[in-house]
Tab-separated table of C-alpha atoms in Angstrom:
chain	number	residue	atom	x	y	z
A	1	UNK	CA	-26.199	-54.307	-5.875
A	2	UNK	CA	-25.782	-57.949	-5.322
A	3	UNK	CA	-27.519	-57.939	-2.284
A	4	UNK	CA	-30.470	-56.538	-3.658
A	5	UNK	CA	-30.482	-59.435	-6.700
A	6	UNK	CA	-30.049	-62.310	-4.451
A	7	UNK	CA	-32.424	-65.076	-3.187
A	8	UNK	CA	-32.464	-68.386	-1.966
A	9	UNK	CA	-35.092	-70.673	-3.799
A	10	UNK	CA	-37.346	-73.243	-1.478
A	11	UNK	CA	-34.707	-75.650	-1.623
A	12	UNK	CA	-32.438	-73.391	0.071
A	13	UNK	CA	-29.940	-73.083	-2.774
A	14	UNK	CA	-29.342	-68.787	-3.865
A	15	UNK	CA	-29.821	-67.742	-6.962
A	16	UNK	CA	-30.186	-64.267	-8.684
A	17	UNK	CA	-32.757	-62.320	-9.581
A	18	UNK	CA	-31.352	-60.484	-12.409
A	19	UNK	CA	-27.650	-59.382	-13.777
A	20	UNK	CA	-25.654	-56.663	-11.843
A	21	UNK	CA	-25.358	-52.977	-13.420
A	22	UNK	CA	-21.710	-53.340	-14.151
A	23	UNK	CA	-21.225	-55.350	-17.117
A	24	UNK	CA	-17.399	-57.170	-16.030
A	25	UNK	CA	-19.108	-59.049	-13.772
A	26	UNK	CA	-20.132	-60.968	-17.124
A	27	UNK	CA	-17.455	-60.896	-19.119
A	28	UNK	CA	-15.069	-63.885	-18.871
A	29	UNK	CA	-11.843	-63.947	-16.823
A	30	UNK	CA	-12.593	-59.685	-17.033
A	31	UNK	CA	-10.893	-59.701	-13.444
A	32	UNK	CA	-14.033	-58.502	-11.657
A	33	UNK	CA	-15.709	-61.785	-9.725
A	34	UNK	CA	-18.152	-62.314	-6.980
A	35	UNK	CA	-19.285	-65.689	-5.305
A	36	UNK	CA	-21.556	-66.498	-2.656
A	37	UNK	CA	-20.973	-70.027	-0.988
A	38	UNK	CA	-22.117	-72.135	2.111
A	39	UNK	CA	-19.587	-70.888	5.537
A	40	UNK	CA	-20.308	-74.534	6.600
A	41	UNK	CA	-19.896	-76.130	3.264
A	42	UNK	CA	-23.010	-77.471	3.214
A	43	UNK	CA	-25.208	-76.688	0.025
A	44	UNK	CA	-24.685	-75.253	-3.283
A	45	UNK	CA	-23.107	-72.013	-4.086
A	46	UNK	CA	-22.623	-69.134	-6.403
A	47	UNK	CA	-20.656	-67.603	-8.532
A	48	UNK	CA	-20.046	-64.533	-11.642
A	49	UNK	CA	-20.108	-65.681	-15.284
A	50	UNK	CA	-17.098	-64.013	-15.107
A	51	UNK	CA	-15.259	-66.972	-13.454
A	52	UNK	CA	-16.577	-69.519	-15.987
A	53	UNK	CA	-15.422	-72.733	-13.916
A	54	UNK	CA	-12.768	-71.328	-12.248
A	55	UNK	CA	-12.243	-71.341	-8.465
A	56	UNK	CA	-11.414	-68.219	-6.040
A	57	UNK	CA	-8.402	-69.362	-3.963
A	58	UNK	CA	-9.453	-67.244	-0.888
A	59	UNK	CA	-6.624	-66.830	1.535
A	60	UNK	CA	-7.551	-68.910	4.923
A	61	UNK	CA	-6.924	-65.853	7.313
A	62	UNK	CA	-9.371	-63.668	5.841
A	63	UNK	CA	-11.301	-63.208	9.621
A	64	UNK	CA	-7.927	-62.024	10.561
A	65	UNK	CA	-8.470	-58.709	8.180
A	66	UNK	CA	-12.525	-58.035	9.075
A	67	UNK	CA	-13.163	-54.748	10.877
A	68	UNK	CA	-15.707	-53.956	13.463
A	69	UNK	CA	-18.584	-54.300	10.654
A	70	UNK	CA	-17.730	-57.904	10.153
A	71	UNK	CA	-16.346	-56.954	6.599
A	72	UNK	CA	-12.364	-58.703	5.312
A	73	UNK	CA	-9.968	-56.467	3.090
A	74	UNK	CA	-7.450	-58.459	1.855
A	75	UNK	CA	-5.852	-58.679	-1.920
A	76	UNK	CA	-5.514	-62.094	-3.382
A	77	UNK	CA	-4.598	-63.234	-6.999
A	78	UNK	CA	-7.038	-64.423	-9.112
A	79	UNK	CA	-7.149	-66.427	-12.773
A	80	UNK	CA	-4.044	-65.553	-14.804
A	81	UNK	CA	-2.396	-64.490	-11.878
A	82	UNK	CA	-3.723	-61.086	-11.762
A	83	UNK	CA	-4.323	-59.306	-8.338
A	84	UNK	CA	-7.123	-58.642	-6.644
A	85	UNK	CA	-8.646	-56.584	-3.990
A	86	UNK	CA	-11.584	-58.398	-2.475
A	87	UNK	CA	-14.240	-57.964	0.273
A	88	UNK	CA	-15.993	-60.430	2.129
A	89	UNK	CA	-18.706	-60.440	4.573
A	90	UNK	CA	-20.862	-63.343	6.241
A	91	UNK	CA	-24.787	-62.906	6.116
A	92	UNK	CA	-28.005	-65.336	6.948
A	93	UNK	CA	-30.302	-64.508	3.953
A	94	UNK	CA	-33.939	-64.615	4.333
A	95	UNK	CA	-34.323	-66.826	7.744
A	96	UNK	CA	-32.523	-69.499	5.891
A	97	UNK	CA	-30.521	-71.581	8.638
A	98	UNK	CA	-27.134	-71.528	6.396
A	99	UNK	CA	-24.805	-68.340	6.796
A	100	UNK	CA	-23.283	-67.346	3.201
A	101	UNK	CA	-19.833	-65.890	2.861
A	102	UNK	CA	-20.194	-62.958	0.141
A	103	UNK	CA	-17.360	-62.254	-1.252
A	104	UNK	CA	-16.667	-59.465	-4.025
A	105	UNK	CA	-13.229	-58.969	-6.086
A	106	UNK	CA	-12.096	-56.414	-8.445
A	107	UNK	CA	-8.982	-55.736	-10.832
A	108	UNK	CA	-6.778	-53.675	-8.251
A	109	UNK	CA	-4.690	-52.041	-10.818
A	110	UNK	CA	-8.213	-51.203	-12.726
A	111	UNK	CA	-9.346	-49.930	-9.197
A	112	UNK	CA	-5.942	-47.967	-8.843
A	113	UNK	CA	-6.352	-46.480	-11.995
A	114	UNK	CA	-9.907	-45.272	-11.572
A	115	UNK	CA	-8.962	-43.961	-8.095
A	116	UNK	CA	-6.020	-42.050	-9.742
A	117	UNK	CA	-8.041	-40.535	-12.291
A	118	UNK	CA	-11.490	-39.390	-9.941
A	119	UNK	CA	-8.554	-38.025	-7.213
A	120	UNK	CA	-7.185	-36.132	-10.298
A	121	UNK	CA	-10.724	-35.085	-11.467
A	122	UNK	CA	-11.539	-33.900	-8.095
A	123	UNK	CA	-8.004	-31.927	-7.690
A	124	UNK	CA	-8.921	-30.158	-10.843
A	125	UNK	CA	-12.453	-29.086	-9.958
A	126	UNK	CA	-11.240	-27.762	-5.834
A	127	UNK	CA	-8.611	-25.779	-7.606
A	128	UNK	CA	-11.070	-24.634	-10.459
A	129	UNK	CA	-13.817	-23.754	-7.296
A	130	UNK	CA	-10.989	-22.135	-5.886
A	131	UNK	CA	-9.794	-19.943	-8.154
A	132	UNK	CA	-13.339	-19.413	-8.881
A	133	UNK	CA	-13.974	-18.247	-5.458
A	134	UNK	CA	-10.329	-16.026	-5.328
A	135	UNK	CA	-11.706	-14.554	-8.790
A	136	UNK	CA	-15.298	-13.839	-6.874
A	137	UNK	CA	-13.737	-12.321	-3.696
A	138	UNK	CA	-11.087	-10.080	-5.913
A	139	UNK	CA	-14.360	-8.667	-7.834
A	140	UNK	CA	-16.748	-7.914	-4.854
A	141	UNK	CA	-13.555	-6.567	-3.231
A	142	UNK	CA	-12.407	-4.284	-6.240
A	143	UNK	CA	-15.908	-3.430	-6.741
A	144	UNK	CA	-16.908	-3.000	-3.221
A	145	UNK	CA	-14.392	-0.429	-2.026
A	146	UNK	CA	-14.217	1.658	-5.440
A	147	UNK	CA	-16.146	3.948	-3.270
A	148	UNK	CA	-12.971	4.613	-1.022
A	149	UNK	CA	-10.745	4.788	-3.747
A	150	UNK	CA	-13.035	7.831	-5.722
A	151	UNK	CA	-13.037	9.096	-1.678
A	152	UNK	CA	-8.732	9.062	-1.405
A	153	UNK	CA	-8.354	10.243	-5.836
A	154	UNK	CA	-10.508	13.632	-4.353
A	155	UNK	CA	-9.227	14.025	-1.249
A	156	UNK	CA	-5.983	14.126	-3.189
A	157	UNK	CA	-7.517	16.547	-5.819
A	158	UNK	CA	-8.319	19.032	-3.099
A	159	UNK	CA	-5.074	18.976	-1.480
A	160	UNK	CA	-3.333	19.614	-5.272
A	161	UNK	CA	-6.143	22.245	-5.902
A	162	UNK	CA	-7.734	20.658	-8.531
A	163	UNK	CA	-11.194	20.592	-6.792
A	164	UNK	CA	-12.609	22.528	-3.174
A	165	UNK	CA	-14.749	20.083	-1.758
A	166	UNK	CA	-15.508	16.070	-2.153
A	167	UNK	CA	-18.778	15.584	-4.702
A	168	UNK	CA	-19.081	11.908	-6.078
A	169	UNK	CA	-21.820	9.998	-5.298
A	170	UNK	CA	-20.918	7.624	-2.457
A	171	UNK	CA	-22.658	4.472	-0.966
A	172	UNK	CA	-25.237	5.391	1.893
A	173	UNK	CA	-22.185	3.884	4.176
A	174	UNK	CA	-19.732	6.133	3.458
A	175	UNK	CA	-21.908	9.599	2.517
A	176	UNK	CA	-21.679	10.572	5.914
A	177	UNK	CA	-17.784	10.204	6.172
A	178	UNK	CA	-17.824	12.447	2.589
A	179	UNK	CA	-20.162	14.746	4.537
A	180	UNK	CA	-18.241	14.878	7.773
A	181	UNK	CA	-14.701	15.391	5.281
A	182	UNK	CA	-16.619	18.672	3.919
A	183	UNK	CA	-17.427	20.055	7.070
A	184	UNK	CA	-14.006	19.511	8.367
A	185	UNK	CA	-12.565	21.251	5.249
A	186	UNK	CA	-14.323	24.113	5.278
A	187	UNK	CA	-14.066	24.502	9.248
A	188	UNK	CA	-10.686	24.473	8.213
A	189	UNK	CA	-10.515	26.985	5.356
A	190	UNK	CA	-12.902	28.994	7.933
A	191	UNK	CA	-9.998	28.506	10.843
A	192	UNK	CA	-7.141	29.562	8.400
A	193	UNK	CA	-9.035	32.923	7.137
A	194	UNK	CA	-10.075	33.513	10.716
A	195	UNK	CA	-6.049	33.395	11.701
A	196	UNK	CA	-5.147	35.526	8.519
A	197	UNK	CA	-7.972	38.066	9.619
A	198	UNK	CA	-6.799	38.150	13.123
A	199	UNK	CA	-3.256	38.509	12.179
A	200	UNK	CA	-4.321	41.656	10.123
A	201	UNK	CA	-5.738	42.891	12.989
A	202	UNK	CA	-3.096	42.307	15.418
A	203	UNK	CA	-0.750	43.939	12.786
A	204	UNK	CA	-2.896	47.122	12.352
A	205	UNK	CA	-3.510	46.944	16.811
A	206	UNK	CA	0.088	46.819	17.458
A	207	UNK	CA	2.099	48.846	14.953
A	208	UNK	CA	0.180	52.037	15.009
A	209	UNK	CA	0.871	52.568	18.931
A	210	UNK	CA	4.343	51.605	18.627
A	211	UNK	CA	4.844	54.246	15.681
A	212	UNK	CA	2.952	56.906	17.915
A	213	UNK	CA	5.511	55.746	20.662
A	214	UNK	CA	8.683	56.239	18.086
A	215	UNK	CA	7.305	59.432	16.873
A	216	UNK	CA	6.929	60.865	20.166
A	217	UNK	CA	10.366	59.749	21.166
A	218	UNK	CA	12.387	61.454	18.184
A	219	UNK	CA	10.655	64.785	19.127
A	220	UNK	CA	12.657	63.844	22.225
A	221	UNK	CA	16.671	64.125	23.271
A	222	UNK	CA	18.255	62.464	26.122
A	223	UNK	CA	18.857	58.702	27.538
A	224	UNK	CA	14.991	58.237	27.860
A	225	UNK	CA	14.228	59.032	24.062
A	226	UNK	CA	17.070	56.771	22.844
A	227	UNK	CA	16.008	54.090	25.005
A	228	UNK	CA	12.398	54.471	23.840
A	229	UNK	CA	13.854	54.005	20.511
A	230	UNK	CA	15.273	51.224	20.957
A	231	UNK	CA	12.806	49.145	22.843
A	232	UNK	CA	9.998	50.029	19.749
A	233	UNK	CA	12.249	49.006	17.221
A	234	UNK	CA	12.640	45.479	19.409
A	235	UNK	CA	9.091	45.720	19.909
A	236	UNK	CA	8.661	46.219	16.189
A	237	UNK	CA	10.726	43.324	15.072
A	238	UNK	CA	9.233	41.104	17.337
A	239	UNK	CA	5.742	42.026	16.114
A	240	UNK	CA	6.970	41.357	12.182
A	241	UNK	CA	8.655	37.929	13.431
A	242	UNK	CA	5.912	36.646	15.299
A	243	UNK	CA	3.268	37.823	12.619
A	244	UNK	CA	5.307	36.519	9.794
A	245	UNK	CA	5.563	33.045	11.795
A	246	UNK	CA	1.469	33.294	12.202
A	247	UNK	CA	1.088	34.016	9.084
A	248	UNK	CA	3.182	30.874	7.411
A	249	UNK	CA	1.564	28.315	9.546
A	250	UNK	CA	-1.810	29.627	8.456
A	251	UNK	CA	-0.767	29.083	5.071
A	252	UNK	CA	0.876	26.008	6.089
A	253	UNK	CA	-2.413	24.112	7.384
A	254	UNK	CA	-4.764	25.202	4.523
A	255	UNK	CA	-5.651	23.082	1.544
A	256	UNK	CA	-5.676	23.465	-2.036
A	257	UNK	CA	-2.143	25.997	-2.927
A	258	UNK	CA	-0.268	24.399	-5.130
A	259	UNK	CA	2.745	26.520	-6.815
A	260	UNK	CA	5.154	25.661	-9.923
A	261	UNK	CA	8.621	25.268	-8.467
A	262	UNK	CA	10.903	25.896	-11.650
A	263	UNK	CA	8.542	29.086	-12.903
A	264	UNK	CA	9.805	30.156	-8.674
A	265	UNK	CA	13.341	29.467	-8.941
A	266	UNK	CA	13.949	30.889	-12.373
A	267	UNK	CA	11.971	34.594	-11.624
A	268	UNK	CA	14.110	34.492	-8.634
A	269	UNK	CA	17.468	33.591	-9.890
A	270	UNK	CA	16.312	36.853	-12.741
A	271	UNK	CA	15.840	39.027	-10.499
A	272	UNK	CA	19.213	38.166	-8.369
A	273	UNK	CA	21.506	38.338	-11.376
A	274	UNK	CA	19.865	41.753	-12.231
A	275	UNK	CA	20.990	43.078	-8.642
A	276	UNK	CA	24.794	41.029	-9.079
A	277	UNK	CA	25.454	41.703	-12.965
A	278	UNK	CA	28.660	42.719	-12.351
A	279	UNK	CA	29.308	39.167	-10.492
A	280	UNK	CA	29.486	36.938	-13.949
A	281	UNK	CA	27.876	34.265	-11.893
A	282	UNK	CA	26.321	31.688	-13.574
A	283	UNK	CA	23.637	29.433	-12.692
A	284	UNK	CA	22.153	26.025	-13.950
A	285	UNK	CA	18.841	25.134	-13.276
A	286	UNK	CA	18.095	21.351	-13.008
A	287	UNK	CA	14.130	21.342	-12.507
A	288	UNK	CA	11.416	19.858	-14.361
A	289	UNK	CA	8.693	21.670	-15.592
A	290	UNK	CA	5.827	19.725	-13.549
A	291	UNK	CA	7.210	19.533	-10.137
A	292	UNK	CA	4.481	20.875	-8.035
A	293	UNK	CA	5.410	22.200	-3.923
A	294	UNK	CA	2.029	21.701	-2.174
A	295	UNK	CA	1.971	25.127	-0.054
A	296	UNK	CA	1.771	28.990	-0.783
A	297	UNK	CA	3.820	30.291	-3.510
A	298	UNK	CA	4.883	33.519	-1.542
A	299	UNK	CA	6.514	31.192	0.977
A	300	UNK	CA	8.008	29.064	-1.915
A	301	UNK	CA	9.498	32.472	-3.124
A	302	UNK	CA	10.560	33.307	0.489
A	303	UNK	CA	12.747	30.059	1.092
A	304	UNK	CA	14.097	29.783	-2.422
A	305	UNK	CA	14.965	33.535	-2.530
A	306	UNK	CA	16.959	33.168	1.108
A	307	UNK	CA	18.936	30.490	-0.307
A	308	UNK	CA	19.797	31.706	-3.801
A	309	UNK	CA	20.604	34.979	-1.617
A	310	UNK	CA	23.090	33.560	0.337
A	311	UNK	CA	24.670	31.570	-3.021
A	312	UNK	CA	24.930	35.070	-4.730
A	313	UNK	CA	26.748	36.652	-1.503
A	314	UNK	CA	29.300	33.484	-1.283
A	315	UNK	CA	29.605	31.976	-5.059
A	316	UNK	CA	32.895	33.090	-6.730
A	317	UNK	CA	31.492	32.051	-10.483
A	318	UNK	CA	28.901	28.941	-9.748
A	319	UNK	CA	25.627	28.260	-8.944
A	320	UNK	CA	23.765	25.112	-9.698
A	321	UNK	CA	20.204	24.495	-8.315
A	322	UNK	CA	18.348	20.879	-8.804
A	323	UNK	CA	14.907	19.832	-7.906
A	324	UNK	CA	13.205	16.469	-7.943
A	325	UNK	CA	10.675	14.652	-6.694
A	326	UNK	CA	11.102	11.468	-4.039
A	327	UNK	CA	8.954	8.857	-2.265
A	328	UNK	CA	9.776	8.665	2.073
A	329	UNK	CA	8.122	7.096	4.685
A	330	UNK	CA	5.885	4.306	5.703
A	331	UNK	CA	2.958	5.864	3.985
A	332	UNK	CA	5.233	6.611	0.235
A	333	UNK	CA	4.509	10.828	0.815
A	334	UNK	CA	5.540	12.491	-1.828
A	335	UNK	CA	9.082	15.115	-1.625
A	336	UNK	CA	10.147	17.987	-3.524
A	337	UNK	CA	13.726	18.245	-2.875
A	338	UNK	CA	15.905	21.496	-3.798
A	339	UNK	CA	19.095	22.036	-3.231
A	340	UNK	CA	20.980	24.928	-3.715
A	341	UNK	CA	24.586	24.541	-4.339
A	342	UNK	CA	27.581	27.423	-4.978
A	343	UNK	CA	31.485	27.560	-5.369
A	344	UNK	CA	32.363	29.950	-2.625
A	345	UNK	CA	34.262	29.471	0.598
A	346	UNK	CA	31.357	26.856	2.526
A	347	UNK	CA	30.813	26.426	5.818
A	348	UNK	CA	32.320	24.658	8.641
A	349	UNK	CA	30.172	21.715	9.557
A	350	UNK	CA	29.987	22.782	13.502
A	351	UNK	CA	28.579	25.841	12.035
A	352	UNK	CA	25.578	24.668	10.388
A	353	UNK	CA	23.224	23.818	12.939
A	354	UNK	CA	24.075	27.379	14.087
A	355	UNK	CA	23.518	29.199	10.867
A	356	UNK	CA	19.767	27.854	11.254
A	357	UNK	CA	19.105	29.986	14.342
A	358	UNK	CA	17.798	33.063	14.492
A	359	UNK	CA	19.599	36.126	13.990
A	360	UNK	CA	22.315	34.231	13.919
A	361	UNK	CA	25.326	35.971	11.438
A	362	UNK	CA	28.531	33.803	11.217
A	363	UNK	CA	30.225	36.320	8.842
A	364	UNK	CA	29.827	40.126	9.563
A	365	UNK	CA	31.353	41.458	6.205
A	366	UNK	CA	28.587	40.428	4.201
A	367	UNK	CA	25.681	42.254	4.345
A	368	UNK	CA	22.038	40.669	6.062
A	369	UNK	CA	20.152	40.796	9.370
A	370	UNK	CA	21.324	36.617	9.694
A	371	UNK	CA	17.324	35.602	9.847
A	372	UNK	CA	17.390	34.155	5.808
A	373	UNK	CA	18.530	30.616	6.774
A	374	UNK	CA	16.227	30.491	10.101
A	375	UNK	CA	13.426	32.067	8.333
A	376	UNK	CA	13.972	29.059	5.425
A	377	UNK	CA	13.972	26.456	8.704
A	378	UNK	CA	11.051	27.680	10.266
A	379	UNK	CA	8.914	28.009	7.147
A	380	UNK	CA	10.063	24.409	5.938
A	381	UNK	CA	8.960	23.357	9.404
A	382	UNK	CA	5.286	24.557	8.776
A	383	UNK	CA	4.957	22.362	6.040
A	384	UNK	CA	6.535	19.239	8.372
A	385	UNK	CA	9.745	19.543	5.947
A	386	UNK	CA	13.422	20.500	7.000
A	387	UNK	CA	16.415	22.096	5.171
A	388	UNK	CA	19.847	20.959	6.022
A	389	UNK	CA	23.230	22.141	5.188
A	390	UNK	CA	26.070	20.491	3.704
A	391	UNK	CA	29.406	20.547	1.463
A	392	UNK	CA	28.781	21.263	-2.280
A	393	UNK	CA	31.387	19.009	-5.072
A	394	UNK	CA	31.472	22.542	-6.226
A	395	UNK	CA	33.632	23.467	-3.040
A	396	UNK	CA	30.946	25.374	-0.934
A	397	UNK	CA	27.665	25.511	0.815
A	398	UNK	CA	25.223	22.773	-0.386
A	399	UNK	CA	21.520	23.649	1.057
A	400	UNK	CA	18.771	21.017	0.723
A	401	UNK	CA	15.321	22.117	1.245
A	402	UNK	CA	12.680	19.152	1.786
A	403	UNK	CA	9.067	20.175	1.007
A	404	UNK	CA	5.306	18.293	0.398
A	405	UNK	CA	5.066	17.846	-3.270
A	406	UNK	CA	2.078	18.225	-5.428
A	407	UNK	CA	2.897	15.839	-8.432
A	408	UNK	CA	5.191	12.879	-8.390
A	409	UNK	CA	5.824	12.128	-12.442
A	410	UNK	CA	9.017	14.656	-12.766
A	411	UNK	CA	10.578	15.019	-16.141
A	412	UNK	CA	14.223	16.322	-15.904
A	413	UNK	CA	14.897	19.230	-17.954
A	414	UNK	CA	18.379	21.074	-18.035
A	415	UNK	CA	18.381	24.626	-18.308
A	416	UNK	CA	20.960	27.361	-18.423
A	417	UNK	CA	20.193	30.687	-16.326
């Protein structure tokens, strides 16, 4: 620096030692310049090769624009007119009784330009860091929780029955959530063939009295006998409707059933037309072939074959079933949604919430016990879904039956029954 080069000789008069690093200062009229001179005036002074002969006219105010360092900003125009942005400080060099102003000027739209150009330069670098560090966070992220995401793609398996139990090789961190998954899994397969078991039992416990009971009471005449009758058959039924419902939720809560709905629909819609050939009803099937209902296939058949059974009683010529799948909720869970839809006389609106109770029969010349539709609410509700009950465009009853889908890539497919 120039503080570093300069010395005053015996006489008292500065001089340098040596050139400065930066080559303007020795280039004529280059518009970089320094100068050292007396403050008092007295004695020789200083100056750049750069300013040949030429003299700095240094503003008078300059101690107006020092800071708390002692050191004056201030721009000034130098030879040729050309401005300047200078700094000047006052120091006693070496003992010497005389105090030296300093001063130091450069080009300011040189100065301007270099600042521009490091300020872009450093812009550049902080975004490249940054994106550098984005890039570094998105890969130890990805990277670092591909554990969970192997954890969720087999949980998923096992509730789609592709696979019983979880078995990739996880991180020592999250092995004993895999381990604790397992044991809750099979505690719950354990639970669910414990109910069915016990709901064998209860079956065989119950019904064999009650047909002693019935037996006993037909060998019988009188009020008593008929009355004894009667109570074991409402015994009887209320044994099959409360085993039935024990039965669905324990298929309801287990894991791994999975059951084509189309393959359902269309043995079912078969085997109706068989018992109604003399109907000429026809039915169109709008289902693709993958749709998947996450859930036991006997209960599948038992809700679809409820509703196609009341569209056979009711349709005059039409049927038309459609199934797809669709995305609800906060968490995206995946739908299969069925409707069944017919041509025949519908249903008052005030009657539908009705015709989902139990035992409930809204027309008496049609034959049925008028459990079908409750039997198709109750199982939906095992599974957390819901059928409801509207008006068809074909002019009748349109039933929509909400269930937990296995798949959600559907391929529409129109067929004729």
């Amino acid at each position: 620096g120039l503080l570093a080069n300069l010395e005053v000789n015996e006489n008292g008069r500065p001089y340098m030692r040596g050139q400065l690093a930066d080559p303007r200062f020795q280039l004529p009229v280059s518009g970089w310049y320094w100068r050292v001179v007396p403050v008092n005036g007295n004695g020789e002074g200083l100056s750049s090769q750069s300013l040949l002969d030429i003299k700095l006219k240094v503003p008078r105010n300059i101690r107006m624009h020092r800071d708390k360092d002692g050191v004056a900003h201030f721009y000034m125009r130098g030879p040729e007119g050309v401005r300047l942005r200078a700094l000047e400080q006052e120091y006693t060099l070496f003992g010497n009784r005389n105090r030296y102003s300093i001063l130091v000027a450069g080009n300011f739209d040189e100065l301007r330009a270099e600042m521009s150009a490091f300020t872009r330069a450093l812009v550049i670098i902080l975004l490249l860091l940054g994106f550098a560090l984005v890039l570094a966070l998105f890969v130890q992220v990805r990277y670092g929780l591909r554990p969970l995401g192997v954890l969720h793609d087999e949980l998923a398996e096992i509730r789609e029955g592709k696979r019983e139990r979880l078995e990739g090789g996880y991180p020592a961190e999250i092995e004993p959530v895999a381990q604790e998954l397992n044991l809750l899994i099979r505690a719950n397969r354990e639970v669910v063939e414990r109910a069915r078991t016990q709901v064998g039992n209860l079956a065989h416990a119950l019904k064999t009295p009650l047909s002693v009971l019935t037996n006993e009471a037909r060998t019988e005449k009188g009020r008593l006998a008929e009355k004894v009758l009667q109570q074991a058959q409402v015994m009887r039924d209320q044994v099959d409707i409360y085993l039935d419902r024990a039965r669905r939720a324990a298929h309801a809560t287990g894991f791994g059933s999975v059951t084509g709905v189309r393959e359902v629909v269309e043995a079912i819609v078969r085997t109706l037309k068989r018992i109604h050939r003399d109907s000429g009803i026809g039915v169109e099937i709008d289902c693709a072939d993958d749709i998947r209902f996450r859930g036991e296939k006997q209960d599948l058949e038992e809700m679809v074959g409820n509703l196609l059974d009341n569209a056979f009683k009711y349709a005059r010529k039409r049927i038309r079933v459609n199934c797809r799948v669709e995305q609800k909720g906060r968490h995206h869970r995946q739908w299969v949604i069925l409707s069944v839809e017919d041509d025949g006389p519908g249903l008052p609106e005030e009657d539908h919430e009705k015709a989902l109770r139990r035992g409930q029969r809204l027309d008496e010349t049609k034959p049925g016990s008028g459990l079908g539709l409750s039997i198709v609410h109750e199982t939906a509700s095992m599974y957390h879904g819901e059928v409801t009950l509207g008006r068809s465009d074909l002019g009748g009853l349109k039933a929509v039956l909400r269930l937990p889908s296995a798949f959600s890539k559907p391929r529409k497919r129109l067929r004729q029954a």
